[in-house]
XYZ file of C-alpha atoms in Angstrom:
737
model
C 61.964 169.329 91.571
C 64.337 171.544 89.881
C 66.859 171.152 92.188
C 66.430 167.345 91.408
C 66.574 167.522 87.738
C 69.039 169.928 87.266
C 71.238 167.549 89.634
C 70.774 164.810 87.051
C 71.833 166.922 84.303
C 74.979 166.953 85.789
C 75.498 163.838 86.626
C 74.783 162.989 82.933
C 77.567 165.025 82.169
C 80.053 163.263 84.797
C 82.082 161.624 81.786
C 83.105 165.230 80.318
C 83.641 166.828 83.421
C 84.927 164.502 85.718
C 85.988 167.363 88.302
C 82.924 169.240 88.046
C 80.240 166.996 89.726
C 82.935 166.608 92.474
C 82.708 170.426 93.624
C 80.914 170.818 96.638
C 77.956 172.622 97.018
C 78.617 176.007 98.639
C 76.397 176.931 101.393
C 73.915 179.936 100.514
C 75.254 183.101 102.934
C 78.713 183.835 103.395
C 81.038 186.628 104.303
C 81.518 186.688 100.329
C 77.384 188.002 99.888
C 77.939 191.006 101.654
C 81.051 191.853 99.613
C 78.625 192.001 96.438
C 79.407 188.290 95.557
C 76.570 186.070 94.305
C 77.310 182.400 94.480
C 74.804 180.285 92.405
C 74.040 176.220 93.124
C 76.028 174.114 91.347
C 73.347 173.271 89.206
C 73.098 175.862 87.302
C 76.227 174.586 85.440
C 75.308 172.786 82.724
C 72.196 174.362 82.034
C 70.971 176.979 79.496
C 70.730 179.217 82.509
C 74.188 179.636 83.325
C 75.018 182.071 79.947
C 73.014 184.630 81.036
C 75.716 184.477 84.177
C 78.808 184.163 82.445
C 78.233 186.505 79.045
C 80.757 184.919 76.810
C 82.428 187.868 75.455
C 82.942 191.412 77.594
C 83.496 195.170 76.244
C 87.141 196.334 76.793
C 85.485 199.112 79.850
C 83.883 196.054 81.238
C 86.904 194.184 81.322
C 88.991 196.927 83.252
C 85.836 197.909 85.884
C 85.767 193.755 86.386
C 89.472 193.825 86.818
C 89.375 196.353 89.622
C 86.415 194.325 91.311
C 88.323 191.574 90.979
C 91.753 192.923 92.851
C 89.384 194.162 95.529
C 87.907 190.527 96.551
C 91.016 188.809 96.138
C 91.905 188.962 99.720
C 87.860 187.885 100.899
C 88.445 184.685 98.612
C 91.469 183.987 100.252
C 89.682 184.393 103.526
C 86.651 182.327 102.311
C 88.912 179.830 100.830
C 90.857 179.024 104.117
C 87.667 178.749 106.016
C 86.267 176.214 103.946
C 89.272 173.956 103.957
C 89.436 174.517 107.530
C 85.777 173.403 107.574
C 85.788 170.232 105.245
C 85.238 167.283 105.948
C 84.948 164.250 103.362
C 82.949 162.210 105.064
C 80.325 164.873 105.825
C 79.945 166.154 102.009
C 79.442 162.473 101.009
C 76.875 161.924 102.945
C 75.114 165.082 101.904
C 75.538 164.311 98.004
C 74.313 160.741 98.855
C 70.875 162.609 100.868
C 70.902 165.182 98.174
C 70.580 161.936 95.397
C 68.948 159.802 97.147
C 71.341 157.320 97.691
C 70.322 154.531 100.677
C 71.818 152.673 103.317
C 72.740 149.819 100.816
C 75.745 152.417 99.446
C 77.594 152.537 103.128
C 78.362 148.543 101.747
C 79.846 149.391 98.883
C 81.931 151.980 99.939
C 82.935 149.555 102.440
C 83.868 147.767 99.125
C 85.326 150.716 97.671
C 88.107 150.834 100.506
C 91.192 152.422 100.111
C 89.887 154.441 96.664
C 87.984 157.166 98.740
C 90.979 158.206 99.844
C 92.724 158.852 96.472
C 89.282 161.019 96.197
C 89.514 162.263 99.237
C 93.388 163.481 98.414
C 92.026 164.873 95.020
C 88.971 166.202 95.981
C 89.908 169.774 98.330
C 92.338 171.135 95.783
C 89.752 171.014 93.434
C 87.079 172.495 95.376
C 89.368 175.389 96.402
C 90.478 176.082 92.989
C 86.714 176.175 92.046
C 85.641 178.407 95.097
C 88.271 180.622 94.198
C 87.174 181.455 90.460
C 83.803 181.611 91.962
C 85.279 184.458 94.235
C 86.345 186.510 91.620
C 83.420 188.097 90.872
C 82.578 186.293 87.472
C 85.779 187.871 85.988
C 86.154 184.332 84.124
C 83.675 183.585 81.379
C 82.152 180.262 81.130
C 84.324 178.454 78.816
C 87.712 179.606 80.103
C 86.861 178.191 83.307
C 85.816 174.899 81.767
C 89.070 174.376 79.545
C 90.852 175.368 83.043
C 89.030 172.514 85.467
C 89.273 170.126 82.341
C 92.841 170.343 81.679
C 93.160 170.005 85.775
C 91.253 167.109 85.320
C 92.847 165.437 82.707
C 96.138 165.782 84.854
C 94.278 164.381 87.793
C 91.902 161.886 86.116
C 92.105 158.477 88.029
C 92.577 155.429 87.007
C 90.055 152.549 86.737
C 90.111 150.808 89.794
C 87.405 148.623 90.292
C 85.545 146.278 88.280
C 82.034 146.221 86.993
C 80.592 142.903 86.594
C 77.537 143.782 85.040
C 79.124 146.047 82.078
C 82.527 143.312 81.938
C 84.862 146.440 82.184
C 86.879 148.140 84.827
C 85.719 151.630 86.218
C 86.554 153.640 88.778
C 85.209 153.699 92.432
C 83.500 157.163 92.054
C 81.590 156.031 88.689
C 80.146 153.188 91.467
C 78.908 156.385 93.717
C 77.804 158.805 91.086
C 77.905 157.327 87.860
C 75.929 155.142 85.732
C 77.427 152.184 87.301
C 76.089 153.196 90.944
C 73.139 150.171 90.380
C 75.765 147.386 89.351
C 77.524 145.094 90.837
C 81.382 145.120 91.593
C 84.284 143.536 92.571
C 87.965 144.482 93.337
C 90.231 145.260 90.281
C 92.661 142.804 91.681
C 90.540 139.713 92.455
C 88.673 140.314 88.976
C 91.893 139.740 87.544
C 92.857 136.863 88.989
C 89.148 135.509 88.540
C 89.234 136.255 85.038
C 93.325 134.792 84.817
C 91.781 131.646 86.278
C 88.979 132.081 83.604
C 91.426 132.178 81.297
C 93.585 129.457 82.177
C 90.686 126.963 82.752
C 89.937 128.141 79.475
C 93.307 127.084 77.911
C 93.375 124.088 80.416
C 90.398 122.835 77.882
C 91.773 124.247 74.591
C 95.114 121.979 75.519
C 92.944 119.388 76.095
C 90.766 119.415 72.745
C 94.173 120.307 71.174
C 95.338 116.994 72.723
C 91.753 114.953 71.857
C 92.404 116.450 67.914
C 95.715 115.408 68.125
C 95.082 111.889 69.073
C 92.128 111.613 67.068
C 94.522 112.473 64.435
C 97.112 110.024 65.338
C 94.574 107.255 65.019
C 93.397 108.303 62.017
C 96.832 108.257 60.718
C 97.278 104.680 62.698
C 94.032 103.221 60.838
C 95.341 104.542 57.362
C 98.770 102.752 58.008
C 96.937 99.704 59.062
C 94.070 99.751 55.963
C 97.664 100.322 53.996
C 99.295 97.637 55.664
C 95.696 95.185 55.299
C 95.471 95.794 51.527
C 98.930 94.995 51.369
C 98.276 91.704 53.028
C 94.864 90.911 50.942
C 96.881 91.521 48.143
C 100.062 89.092 49.001
C 97.374 86.795 49.448
C 95.358 87.117 46.230
C 98.814 87.036 44.582
C 99.736 83.979 46.133
C 96.380 82.178 45.874
C 96.781 83.149 41.789
C 99.445 82.068 41.786
C 98.888 78.686 43.424
C 95.691 78.177 40.990
C 98.247 78.990 37.947
C 100.618 76.449 38.711
C 98.029 74.149 39.452
C 96.512 75.122 36.057
C 99.837 74.316 34.457
C 99.920 71.322 36.059
C 96.833 69.788 34.536
C 97.658 70.731 31.681
C 101.064 69.279 31.483
C 99.470 66.096 32.827
C 96.476 66.045 30.254
C 99.317 67.207 27.161
C 101.150 64.115 28.256
C 98.333 62.166 28.434
C 97.551 63.063 25.077
C 101.038 62.128 23.436
C 100.874 58.702 25.302
C 97.369 57.829 23.434
C 98.826 59.633 20.169
C 102.101 57.271 20.595
C 99.486 54.418 20.964
C 97.431 54.806 18.048
C 100.418 55.187 16.034
C 102.354 52.436 17.030
C 99.252 50.583 16.527
C 98.864 51.791 12.974
C 102.310 51.721 11.869
C 102.388 47.525 13.078
C 99.017 47.024 11.154
C 100.594 48.773 8.008
C 103.593 46.831 8.384
C 101.669 43.404 8.667
C 99.900 44.307 5.873
C 102.800 45.310 3.534
C 104.167 41.920 4.414
C 101.109 40.135 3.012
C 101.129 42.460 -0.491
C 104.619 41.302 -0.953
C 103.957 38.008 -0.237
C 100.699 37.762 -2.700
C 102.901 39.406 -5.146
C 106.114 36.918 -4.818
C 103.164 33.699 -5.130
C 101.996 35.496 -8.099
C 104.465 35.664 -10.038
C 105.525 32.404 -9.118
C 102.783 31.510 -10.546
C 102.873 33.011 -13.725
C 106.250 31.828 -14.529
C 104.905 28.265 -13.379
C 102.098 28.329 -16.256
C 104.745 29.099 -19.044
C 106.718 26.485 -17.793
C 106.509 24.001 -21.049
C 108.563 20.523 -19.286
C 105.943 18.706 -18.436
C 107.393 16.590 -15.581
C 109.178 20.010 -13.837
C 105.679 21.829 -14.112
C 104.000 18.809 -12.150
C 106.596 19.082 -9.838
C 106.655 22.747 -9.257
C 102.971 23.136 -9.236
C 102.692 20.601 -6.450
C 104.844 22.790 -4.471
C 103.166 25.655 -5.490
C 99.773 24.418 -4.720
C 100.485 23.563 -1.218
C 101.754 26.973 -0.533
C 98.771 28.814 -1.965
C 97.034 26.738 0.115
C 98.384 27.231 3.022
C 98.507 30.993 1.931
C 94.864 31.219 1.921
C 94.330 29.458 4.780
C 95.637 32.829 6.754
C 93.267 35.235 7.766
C 93.986 38.778 6.699
C 92.703 41.605 9.699
C 91.469 44.255 7.656
C 89.730 46.591 10.494
C 91.769 49.054 12.048
C 93.435 48.393 14.852
C 93.141 51.812 16.703
C 90.427 55.095 15.574
C 91.872 58.264 14.425
C 89.406 60.127 16.903
C 91.494 60.938 20.527
C 89.298 60.065 23.338
C 87.686 63.154 25.198
C 89.557 64.336 28.066
C 87.606 67.256 30.956
C 89.990 68.560 33.133
C 89.307 68.769 37.137
C 88.836 72.135 38.074
C 87.665 71.210 41.731
C 91.011 72.103 42.990
C 91.100 74.984 41.265
C 88.243 76.200 42.132
C 89.423 75.454 46.005
C 92.470 77.415 45.894
C 90.533 80.329 44.481
C 87.442 79.939 46.927
C 90.199 80.024 49.400
C 91.050 83.274 48.797
C 88.239 84.630 51.236
C 88.562 82.344 53.549
C 89.931 82.711 57.195
C 93.464 81.695 57.883
C 94.798 79.417 60.483
C 96.671 81.945 62.547
C 100.447 82.645 63.367
C 102.036 81.545 66.328
C 101.759 83.736 69.653
C 104.545 85.435 71.465
C 103.613 84.604 75.208
C 105.457 87.723 77.207
C 107.806 87.398 79.842
C 107.420 87.016 83.764
C 106.379 90.400 84.817
C 107.649 91.355 88.181
C 105.060 91.331 91.449
C 102.299 89.399 89.465
C 102.023 85.668 91.266
C 101.322 85.050 94.357
C 101.971 81.656 96.223
C 99.490 79.737 94.776
C 98.794 81.513 91.316
C 101.018 82.728 88.269
C 99.127 85.345 85.818
C 100.466 84.678 82.165
C 100.353 87.126 79.363
C 100.792 86.870 75.577
C 100.096 88.354 72.501
C 99.194 88.260 68.790
C 101.642 89.954 66.748
C 99.357 89.481 63.695
C 95.877 90.291 62.239
C 94.609 86.963 62.009
C 91.215 86.111 63.253
C 91.473 84.399 67.049
C 88.538 82.383 67.961
C 90.052 81.252 71.623
C 93.755 80.285 72.576
C 94.916 77.240 74.076
C 97.279 77.560 77.047
C 99.535 74.546 78.396
C 101.499 74.284 81.290
C 103.390 72.062 83.354
C 106.265 72.210 85.957
C 109.729 72.502 85.606
C 111.480 69.771 87.307
C 115.651 69.631 87.713
C 115.218 66.134 88.020
C 115.646 63.640 85.325
C 113.396 61.089 86.350
C 111.400 58.142 83.763
C 107.897 60.097 84.373
C 107.356 63.220 82.292
C 105.360 65.569 84.591
C 101.126 66.422 83.773
C 101.028 69.028 81.294
C 97.689 71.138 82.041
C 95.602 73.096 78.879
C 93.335 75.679 79.043
C 91.307 77.889 76.868
C 90.762 81.360 77.400
C 89.104 83.837 74.969
C 91.378 86.625 76.573
C 95.115 87.317 75.808
C 95.933 86.379 79.518
C 94.910 84.428 82.480
C 95.515 83.352 86.237
C 96.134 80.154 87.240
C 95.618 78.455 90.503
C 96.011 75.902 92.844
C 99.856 75.889 92.055
C 102.491 75.466 94.623
C 104.868 78.265 96.121
C 108.359 78.827 94.503
C 108.013 76.755 91.994
C 108.925 77.265 87.939
C 106.018 76.636 85.530
C 106.741 76.323 81.578
C 104.087 78.202 79.678
C 103.589 77.893 75.838
C 99.741 78.700 74.172
C 98.593 78.005 70.554
C 95.607 80.476 68.889
C 92.709 78.789 66.989
C 89.901 79.736 64.621
C 87.737 77.907 62.476
C 90.681 76.888 59.970
C 92.813 75.739 62.644
C 95.447 75.922 65.009
C 98.477 78.102 65.153
C 102.161 76.526 65.760
C 102.802 76.678 69.580
C 104.694 79.653 70.685
C 107.941 79.663 72.411
C 107.954 77.957 75.769
C 108.876 80.955 78.991
C 109.115 80.119 82.483
C 106.975 81.501 85.280
C 107.924 81.402 88.778
C 105.341 81.798 91.678
C 105.640 83.606 94.697
C 108.004 81.925 97.993
C 105.911 80.445 100.917
C 106.067 82.898 104.210
C 109.423 82.483 106.011
C 109.511 81.307 109.635
C 111.337 83.186 112.325
C 113.199 81.183 115.102
C 111.562 82.016 118.257
C 114.623 80.866 120.299
C 117.272 82.479 118.565
C 116.196 86.500 118.416
C 118.037 88.486 120.299
C 117.802 92.301 120.978
C 119.264 95.260 123.506
C 117.561 98.571 123.687
C 118.660 100.221 120.742
C 118.808 96.659 118.067
C 117.555 92.953 117.681
C 118.780 90.210 115.692
C 116.007 88.527 114.125
C 116.939 84.629 112.434
C 114.605 83.035 110.269
C 114.489 79.711 108.000
C 112.962 79.297 104.499
C 110.367 76.938 104.068
C 110.827 76.442 100.188
C 113.496 74.312 98.718
C 114.285 76.501 95.992
C 116.155 79.594 96.656
C 114.553 82.910 96.687
C 116.117 86.172 95.713
C 115.984 88.085 99.420
C 113.687 88.991 101.982
C 112.121 92.177 103.702
C 111.586 92.784 107.017
C 108.203 94.904 108.190
C 108.745 96.850 111.327
C 105.136 97.761 112.974
C 105.922 100.085 116.671
C 102.950 98.937 118.639
C 100.850 102.108 119.764
C 97.391 102.679 121.686
C 96.098 104.152 118.379
C 92.947 102.402 117.444
C 93.740 102.338 114.014
C 96.053 99.522 114.678
C 99.841 98.926 113.856
C 101.380 101.268 111.853
C 104.668 100.104 109.834
C 107.341 102.482 110.423
C 109.841 101.024 108.790
C 110.774 97.842 105.811
C 114.432 96.406 105.620
C 114.817 95.439 101.723
C 116.876 93.238 100.163
C 118.431 91.328 102.978
C 120.190 88.372 101.221
C 120.611 85.932 104.306
C 118.100 84.569 107.251
C 119.063 86.510 109.738
C 119.059 90.654 109.857
C 120.437 93.434 112.754
C 117.926 95.604 112.940
C 118.254 99.247 114.684
C 115.402 99.705 116.747
C 114.648 102.672 119.299
C 114.684 102.595 123.161
C 111.926 101.233 125.299
C 109.518 100.354 122.747
C 107.554 97.160 121.571
C 107.622 96.198 117.785
C 105.580 93.221 115.915
C 108.522 92.068 112.618
C 106.923 89.967 109.994
C 109.507 88.812 107.038
C 109.007 88.292 103.631
C 110.813 86.289 100.997
C 110.863 87.477 97.635
C 112.006 86.469 94.382
C 110.829 87.224 90.359
C 107.474 86.209 90.627
C 106.817 88.238 93.766
C 106.199 88.405 97.543
C 105.421 85.886 99.815
C 102.712 86.579 102.453
C 103.766 87.871 105.946
C 105.410 85.064 108.256
C 103.775 84.758 111.584
C 105.114 88.115 113.677
C 106.704 88.140 116.704
C 107.129 90.712 119.270
C 110.688 92.225 120.572
C 110.987 94.697 123.692
C 113.357 97.141 123.270
C 113.610 97.610 127.401
C 116.264 95.765 127.573
C 118.950 93.166 126.781
C 117.021 89.769 125.479
C 118.944 86.542 124.799
C 117.835 82.882 125.137
C 119.507 79.537 126.816
C 121.285 77.471 123.969
C 120.469 74.281 124.870
C 122.979 72.148 122.631
C 126.081 73.700 125.159
C 124.094 72.125 128.306
C 125.146 69.366 130.329
C 123.467 66.254 130.045
C 122.538 66.448 133.887
C 121.945 70.225 133.221
C 117.539 70.199 132.689
C 115.615 73.922 130.954
C 112.355 73.951 132.033
C 109.565 75.382 130.208
C 109.901 78.778 130.242
C 112.882 78.865 128.693
C 114.957 80.563 131.378
C 115.418 78.455 134.216
C 117.642 75.537 134.620
C 118.058 73.095 137.450
C 119.641 70.155 138.429
C 118.390 67.369 140.645
C 121.615 65.372 141.049
C 125.085 65.315 141.155
C 126.488 61.926 141.631
C 128.137 61.175 138.370
C 128.789 64.543 136.396
C 130.402 62.640 133.867
C 127.473 60.326 133.302
C 126.883 58.182 130.168
C 123.633 60.533 129.183
C 124.040 61.568 125.382
C 126.179 64.864 124.731
C 125.960 67.202 122.215
C 128.898 67.775 120.228
C 129.197 71.346 121.599
C 127.931 70.083 125.293
C 129.703 70.877 128.268
C 130.661 67.402 129.567
C 132.398 68.602 133.258
C 130.813 71.425 134.147
C 126.956 71.469 134.432
C 126.679 74.477 132.838
C 124.946 75.877 129.589
C 125.466 79.103 127.207
C 123.171 81.797 126.484
C 123.125 83.087 122.929
C 125.351 85.683 121.777
C 125.524 89.419 122.289
C 126.186 90.567 119.365
C 125.589 94.489 120.376
C 128.346 97.111 121.145
C 127.131 99.028 124.236
C 125.883 98.072 127.863
C 123.893 94.604 128.505
C 122.227 93.685 131.731
C 120.647 90.772 133.259
C 119.918 89.287 136.632
C 119.913 85.906 137.860
C 117.808 84.686 140.694
C 119.788 82.595 143.083
C 118.603 79.875 146.137
C 121.450 80.827 149.410
C 121.848 77.206 149.752
C 122.920 76.531 145.944
C 126.409 76.735 144.430
C 126.486 78.131 140.967
C 128.533 79.722 138.687
C 127.249 82.776 136.417
C 129.563 85.046 133.458
C 129.932 85.673 130.316
C 132.217 83.082 128.370
C 133.246 83.266 124.721
C 131.932 80.474 121.790
C 134.968 78.842 121.990
C 135.706 78.521 126.015
C 136.415 74.833 126.521
C 133.428 71.923 127.235
C 135.643 69.931 129.233
C 136.626 72.291 131.890
C 135.174 74.457 134.573
C 134.114 78.340 134.133
C 136.332 80.755 134.779
C 139.187 78.142 135.098
C 140.411 79.639 131.466
C 141.462 82.829 129.611
C 137.878 82.617 127.315
C 135.314 82.769 130.317
C 134.699 85.234 133.386
C 132.503 84.287 136.085
C 131.126 84.851 140.167
C 131.244 81.651 141.824
C 129.426 81.055 144.932
C 131.106 78.073 147.421
C 129.344 77.184 150.895
C 132.010 76.528 153.752
C 131.280 75.308 156.943
C 131.891 78.860 158.443
C 130.523 80.949 155.913
C 129.534 81.597 152.084
C 132.527 82.596 149.637
C 132.130 84.235 146.590
C 134.643 84.308 143.884
C 135.482 86.289 141.035
C 137.131 83.796 138.264
C 139.145 84.114 135.177
C 141.967 81.844 134.605
C 141.744 80.205 137.557
C 142.648 83.746 139.668
C 140.312 85.362 141.780
C 140.739 88.756 144.502
C 140.341 88.187 147.996
C 137.085 89.998 148.598
C 134.818 89.049 151.179
C 130.725 89.186 150.968
C 129.023 89.686 153.821
C 125.553 89.856 152.606
C 124.669 86.730 150.969
C 122.150 87.870 147.456
C 119.514 86.239 146.076
C 119.309 88.493 143.133
C 122.709 89.005 141.552
C 122.752 92.007 138.145
C 125.123 91.153 135.814
C 126.112 94.417 133.644
C 128.005 93.810 130.887
C 129.611 96.718 128.919
C 131.632 96.131 125.530
C 133.104 99.622 125.485
C 134.170 100.312 128.634
C 135.932 96.575 128.772
C 134.159 95.704 132.049
C 131.984 92.960 133.327
C 130.286 94.151 136.540
C 128.406 92.137 139.075
C 125.696 93.817 141.764
C 123.547 92.804 144.538
C 120.712 93.684 142.881
C 117.958 93.663 146.045
C 120.419 96.154 148.050
C 121.794 98.060 144.746
C 125.156 97.539 145.994
C 128.251 96.592 143.462
C 130.156 93.858 144.125
C 132.939 93.381 141.622
C 134.122 94.403 137.963
C 136.609 92.277 135.833
C 137.739 94.911 133.628
C 138.858 93.084 130.329
C 139.800 93.519 126.778
C 136.561 91.346 125.292
C 138.400 90.505 122.013
C 135.346 88.623 120.595
C 131.461 88.908 121.417
C 130.764 86.691 124.669
C 127.635 84.659 125.669
C 126.114 84.763 128.856
C 126.899 81.616 131.043
C 125.728 79.490 134.171
C 126.499 76.268 135.566
C 125.561 74.628 139.063
C 128.188 72.964 141.191
C 125.089 71.803 143.446
C 121.420 70.835 143.267
C 119.315 73.758 142.604
C 117.881 76.298 140.819
C 118.759 79.275 138.997
C 116.261 81.675 137.382
C 117.512 84.189 134.652
C 115.596 87.592 134.093
C 116.282 89.232 130.847
C 114.549 92.493 129.352
C 115.469 94.518 132.244
C 116.542 97.877 132.091
C 119.489 98.978 133.170
C 119.654 99.988 136.481
C 120.500 103.992 137.573
C 122.448 102.714 140.721
C 124.988 100.376 138.135
C 126.448 103.346 137.251
C 129.952 103.282 138.983
C 131.191 106.927 140.211
């Protein structure tokens, strides 16, 4: 128990003397004991008993005697040190230390975690042990404090840096502290991984902090917008109040003017009536005064005859005057009529201050690209004011370029949102839209009218005009819309055996016309679809067509066929039943052969080599080869410089074969009549070759410079059948030596 407790005390002081706890125990029996040297157990260091072993001070005599002893034991100390270094094993000592300190087997996992840190400890441990052993082997000539100072100086010079991270204490520690220090029961991790983990945690916190900063900034921005909105709303309300107030003041002023004018008119009428009555009274008084004066003068007349004459006249005047009634009542009262001003209109104006006004006109947005289908449109608009809106009224009608008397029917929809999807429309058609806003006060003026267009209809691919070879294809189609489209897109799907279906390998966009030349990979099968595009969007895919790049494909051009020549249902077999009247009266197209009972295939517009085969009957006369587009329709194939052909003629003696160009043929004799003729057209090498495909025999080759692309050509000179085979890979035996 004493040894256990002593080790515990030494463990507790390991922080002060890192190298001391690492000092290995010294064996009890050694050669130095025979020479008078005494080695004590390491548990004595750090205890009170060590002061009895190493006194603090020595006398001079004792020091000299000890010096002699130190010299005598130097050799034995060096021998001991060498033997210990030779037998020193770090793993063994670690195991002994673990056993001494009661470490269990779980420490092996921790040792593996510490990994290479023990190698660093191992590189530092033996020198420390040697020095310690040497100091002990000196016979105790050094004092305890001197030995401690020397040991601490070495420990300070070789102090290990933190190399692991204690997850429990959240601090970096040394690997040695994990084994024997206060962190031995704690959970540790490699320092680099702990650093990365902490960096990641800090990065996460930084991201969260940035998110919070962004949220606060957005909220502050929102508050600023609300602040500005409050200011703007206050300004509008103030302006609205001022407008209503001015209207009310204007109405009051108008009422005041009206009442004042009416009052003045009443005053004028009263004054005129009183003035007229006053004038009438004045005139009556004047007449009375005049009669009174005349009567007084008559009364003073002395001549009785004159008096009587004047009295009679005066009496008549008086009687006539007195007969007139005098109106002594006032014509008008001095009081004015009590006038009441009607404030109902002013009250209505004042009450309308808090009434919701009719909304302003909305603004309809231009059509956004790719927002339409062939039968639907999505229309959007906005209201750039704070007016209250209950709903919107959307109106539209088709745009017609024809000026007819019948106007296009208008359609009206009521919607709550500021967008609407209109369905049941016609493809690739322009529609005119306008919108109004409604609330309880009324309806706004309509917006400006905007034209939207629906997406086009799917194009139709012309199967009979498709041509292809091993590395390209020419695809033609036609639009199903009356109005023009902006462009076309070709989508190619390479056919595979995958369960997930076809994979689009390429999309060719921006094609302005109704045909395109596509470069493909040889020996593949493709499914090709066409889309039409305009501002509204893309149409649905057209019906797909299959193209195989195993060889050259072409079709027969029916417009060039002679009237007696028939094309069977498969499209690649031509037949003629009778030749009695080659120049018959059957309907003839402008581009048809009239003399030669022949037909042209579609143009082969691809550079390189092209191969096809013609299956013939042995008793049929025919012409097969190639010709330019402008080869004469009234002549025979091979008889001009615009066609090259192989001709089969049956003579009484043999089958004769001619290879005609400009009416000339070389003298060639073919002994085995071919029943399947291969034709190889080589644009690059300016060569047209014929083969007996049954026996892989080369028959003849034209060497001619083709200034233009050519058409395959076929003709019958006797009733019979020719079967054409396309899409055949070029056989290897067609290569000339």
